[in-house]
CSV table of C-alpha atoms in Angstrom, one decimal:
chain,number,residue,atom,x,y,z
A,1,MET,CA,15.8,-8.7,7.2
A,2,LYS,CA,15.4,-7.7,3.5
A,3,TYR,CA,12.5,-5.4,4.4
A,4,ASN,CA,14.8,-3.3,6.5
A,5,LYS,CA,17.3,-3.0,3.7
A,6,HIS,CA,14.5,-1.8,1.5
A,7,ILE,CA,13.5,0.8,4.0
A,8,ALA,CA,17.0,2.1,4.0
A,9,TYR,CA,16.9,2.4,0.2
A,10,TYR,CA,13.8,4.5,0.3
A,11,HIS,CA,15.3,6.7,3.0
A,12,GLN,CA,18.5,7.2,1.1
A,13,HIS,CA,16.8,7.9,-2.2
A,14,ALA,CA,13.8,9.8,-0.9
A,15,SER,CA,14.1,12.9,-3.1
A,16,LYS,CA,14.4,11.1,-6.3
A,17,LEU,CA,11.7,8.6,-5.5
A,18,ALA,CA,9.3,11.4,-4.3
A,19,SER,CA,9.7,13.2,-7.6
A,20,GLN,CA,9.1,9.9,-9.5
A,21,TYR,CA,6.0,9.0,-7.5
A,22,THR,CA,4.3,12.4,-7.7
A,23,SER,CA,4.9,12.6,-11.5
A,24,VAL,CA,2.0,10.2,-12.0
A,25,ALA,CA,-1.5,11.3,-11.0
A,26,PHE,CA,-3.4,9.3,-8.4
A,27,GLU,CA,-6.3,8.8,-10.7
A,28,ASP,CA,-4.1,7.3,-13.4
A,29,VAL,CA,-2.7,4.7,-10.9
A,30,HIS,CA,-5.8,4.0,-8.9
A,31,GLY,CA,-8.8,5.1,-10.9
A,32,GLU,CA,-9.8,1.6,-11.9
A,33,TRP,CA,-10.2,0.2,-8.4
A,34,LEU,CA,-12.0,3.3,-7.2
A,35,SER,CA,-14.8,2.6,-9.7
A,36,HIS,CA,-15.3,-0.8,-8.1
A,37,ILE,CA,-16.0,0.2,-4.5
A,38,PRO,CA,-18.6,2.6,-3.0
A,39,SER,CA,-17.3,6.2,-3.2
A,40,PRO,CA,-14.6,6.4,-0.6
A,41,THR,CA,-15.6,9.7,1.0
A,42,HIS,CA,-16.0,10.7,4.6
A,43,THR,CA,-14.5,7.6,5.9
A,44,THR,CA,-11.3,6.7,7.7
A,45,ILE,CA,-8.5,5.5,5.5
A,46,LEU,CA,-5.1,3.9,6.2
A,47,ASP,CA,-2.5,4.3,3.5
A,48,ILE,CA,0.3,1.8,4.3
A,49,GLY,CA,3.6,2.5,2.6
A,50,ALA,CA,2.4,6.0,1.8
A,51,GLY,CA,5.7,7.1,0.3
A,52,ALA,CA,5.6,10.7,-0.9
A,53,GLY,CA,2.0,11.1,-0.1
A,54,ARG,CA,0.4,11.3,-3.5
A,55,ASP,CA,-2.3,8.8,-2.7
A,56,ALA,CA,-2.9,10.0,0.9
A,57,LYS,CA,-3.3,13.6,-0.3
A,58,ALA,CA,-5.8,12.6,-3.1
A,59,LEU,CA,-7.9,10.5,-0.7
A,60,ALA,CA,-7.9,13.3,1.9
A,61,ASN,CA,-9.0,15.8,-0.8
A,62,MET,CA,-12.1,13.6,-1.2
A,63,GLY,CA,-13.1,14.4,2.3
A,64,ASN,CA,-11.6,11.4,4.1
A,65,HIS,CA,-9.6,11.2,7.4
A,66,VAL,CA,-6.4,9.7,6.2
A,67,THR,CA,-3.6,8.1,8.2
A,68,ALA,CA,-0.4,7.5,6.3
A,69,ILE,CA,2.1,4.8,7.4
A,70,GLU,CA,5.6,5.2,6.1
A,71,PRO,CA,8.8,3.5,7.6
A,72,ALA,CA,11.4,5.5,5.7
A,73,SER,CA,12.0,8.7,7.6
A,74,ALA,CA,13.2,11.0,4.7
A,75,LEU,CA,10.4,9.8,2.4
A,76,MET,CA,7.9,10.4,5.2
A,77,GLN,CA,9.3,14.0,5.6
A,78,SER,CA,8.7,14.5,1.9
A,79,GLY,CA,5.2,13.2,2.2
A,80,MET,CA,4.4,15.4,5.2
A,81,ALA,CA,5.5,18.5,3.2
A,82,PHE,CA,3.5,17.4,0.2
A,83,THR,CA,0.2,16.7,2.1
A,84,GLY,CA,0.4,19.4,4.7
A,85,GLU,CA,-2.0,19.0,7.7
A,86,SER,CA,-4.6,17.1,5.7
A,87,VAL,CA,-3.0,13.8,6.5
A,88,THR,CA,-1.8,12.2,9.8
A,89,TRP,CA,1.6,10.6,9.3
A,90,ILE,CA,3.0,7.8,11.5
A,91,LYS,CA,6.3,5.9,11.2
A,92,ASP,CA,5.5,2.2,11.3
A,93,THR,CA,5.8,-1.0,9.3
A,94,LEU,CA,3.9,-4.1,8.3
A,95,PRO,CA,3.2,-6.7,9.4
A,96,LEU,CA,2.7,-5.7,13.0
A,97,LEU,CA,1.7,-2.0,12.7
A,98,THR,CA,2.2,-1.5,16.4
A,99,SER,CA,1.1,2.1,16.3
A,100,GLN,CA,-2.5,1.0,15.5
A,101,LYS,CA,-4.1,0.0,18.8
A,102,LYS,CA,-7.9,0.3,18.7
A,103,GLN,CA,-8.2,2.1,15.4
A,104,HIS,CA,-10.5,0.9,12.6
A,105,TYR,CA,-10.7,1.9,9.0
A,106,GLY,CA,-13.3,1.9,6.2
A,107,LEU,CA,-10.5,1.5,3.6
A,108,ILE,CA,-6.9,0.2,3.8
A,109,LEU,CA,-4.6,0.8,0.8
A,110,ILE,CA,-1.4,-1.1,0.4
A,111,SER,CA,0.2,0.1,-2.8
A,112,ALA,CA,3.6,-1.1,-4.1
A,113,VAL,CA,4.5,-2.7,-0.8
A,114,TRP,CA,3.6,-6.4,-1.1
A,115,MET,CA,6.8,-7.4,-3.0
A,116,HIS,CA,8.9,-6.2,-0.1
A,117,LEU,CA,7.3,-8.6,2.3
A,118,THR,CA,8.2,-12.2,2.8
A,119,HIS,CA,5.7,-15.0,2.4
A,120,VAL,CA,5.1,-15.1,6.1
A,121,GLN,CA,5.0,-11.3,6.5
A,122,GLN,CA,2.3,-11.3,3.8
A,123,GLN,CA,0.2,-13.7,5.8
A,124,GLN,CA,0.7,-11.7,9.0
A,125,SER,CA,-0.1,-8.5,7.2
A,126,LEU,CA,-3.5,-9.8,5.9
A,127,GLN,CA,-4.4,-10.9,9.4
A,128,ARG,CA,-3.4,-7.5,10.8
A,129,CYS,CA,-5.3,-5.6,8.2
A,130,SER,CA,-8.4,-7.7,8.7
A,131,GLN,CA,-8.3,-6.7,12.4
A,132,LEU,CA,-8.1,-3.0,11.5
A,133,LEU,CA,-11.0,-3.0,9.0
A,134,PHE,CA,-14.6,-2.1,9.9
A,135,ALA,CA,-17.1,-4.7,8.9
A,136,GLU,CA,-17.8,-4.2,5.1
A,137,GLY,CA,-14.6,-2.2,4.9
A,138,HIS,CA,-12.3,-2.6,1.9
A,139,LEU,CA,-8.7,-3.7,1.6
A,140,VAL,CA,-6.9,-2.7,-1.7
A,141,ILE,CA,-3.5,-4.3,-2.4
A,142,THR,CA,-1.5,-3.6,-5.5
A,143,LEU,CA,0.9,-6.4,-6.6
A,144,ARG,CA,4.0,-5.6,-8.5
A,145,HIS,CA,5.3,-8.2,-11.0
A,146,GLY,CA,8.8,-7.8,-12.3
A,147,GLU,CA,12.3,-7.3,-11.0
A,148,PHE,CA,14.0,-4.0,-9.9
A,149,ASP,CA,16.9,-2.5,-11.8
A,150,ASP,CA,18.6,-1.3,-8.6
A,151,GLU,CA,19.7,-2.9,-5.3
A,152,ARG,CA,16.1,-3.7,-4.3
A,153,VAL,CA,15.0,-7.3,-4.6
A,154,ALA,CA,11.4,-8.3,-5.2
A,155,ASN,CA,10.0,-11.1,-3.1
A,156,PRO,CA,7.7,-13.6,-4.8
A,157,VAL,CA,4.2,-12.4,-5.2
A,158,ASN,CA,1.6,-15.1,-5.7
A,159,VAL,CA,-2.0,-13.9,-6.5
A,160,SER,CA,-3.7,-17.2,-5.6
A,161,ASP,CA,-1.8,-17.5,-2.3
A,162,THR,CA,-2.7,-13.9,-1.4
A,163,ILE,CA,-6.4,-14.5,-2.1
A,164,GLU,CA,-6.4,-17.7,0.0
A,165,PHE,CA,-4.5,-16.0,2.9
A,166,ALA,CA,-7.1,-13.2,2.8
A,167,LYS,CA,-10.0,-15.7,2.8
A,168,SER,CA,-8.6,-17.4,5.9
A,169,CYS,CA,-8.6,-13.9,7.6
A,170,GLY,CA,-12.2,-13.3,6.8
A,171,LEU,CA,-11.6,-11.2,3.6
A,172,THR,CA,-13.5,-11.8,0.4
A,173,LEU,CA,-12.1,-11.0,-3.0
A,174,MET,CA,-14.4,-8.6,-4.9
A,175,HIS,CA,-12.3,-7.7,-7.9
A,176,LYS,CA,-9.0,-8.5,-9.5
A,177,ILE,CA,-7.6,-5.9,-12.0
A,178,ALA,CA,-4.5,-6.2,-14.2
A,179,SER,CA,-2.8,-3.0,-15.4
A,180,SER,CA,0.4,-1.7,-17.0
A,181,ASP,CA,3.2,0.1,-15.3
A,182,LYS,CA,2.4,3.9,-15.3
A,183,LEU,CA,6.1,4.7,-15.2
A,184,HIS,CA,6.7,2.6,-18.3
A,185,ARG,CA,9.3,0.4,-16.7
A,186,GLN,CA,10.3,-2.6,-18.9
A,187,GLY,CA,9.1,-5.9,-17.6
A,188,VAL,CA,6.9,-4.4,-14.8
A,189,SER,CA,3.2,-5.0,-14.6
A,190,TRP,CA,0.6,-4.8,-11.8
A,191,GLN,CA,-2.4,-6.5,-10.4
A,192,THR,CA,-4.9,-4.9,-7.9
A,193,LEU,CA,-6.9,-7.1,-5.5
A,194,ILE,CA,-9.9,-5.6,-3.8
A,195,PHE,CA,-11.2,-7.4,-0.7
A,196,THR,CA,-14.1,-6.7,1.6
A,197,LYS,CA,-14.6,-7.8,5.2
């Protein structure tokens, strides 16, 4: 499975990637969508593909209870060191998220993960996230457009399909935001989709 090969890449290059991710401020990457939803404070948040913990730490510092999901062991270790005890870390993967039994969240963030999922896994992930959201909760997905310049391969990301899949899972699109790549990588751009249940 391609996704497992990607997990291995993040595990093997954890130190380099952690430095890269934390070199950009949370507000610079996510500030635009934050302004489109009610202030995400004092709620439960699930950060899927939490990487080095930049986003999880910032959200926890806002007063939230944050659970970080990361499948790459070494990257998760970096994240745990970066966030300290302010974030709960769990090793798990989309689309099943088997660690999440009866938990529900006010906000789910999936940042820089979607292109690692196959078309079917994307559908399954939307269904699973819908199950995990409280009513009127928010799902935020960042979509990467552009190829990698290493051994990682980006699966096709289709905005219209993602919105339709989400709709079939009871998720309504609130906002769609286009943005540039904050690491200034050539040929890379992003879109953020904000859904509510």
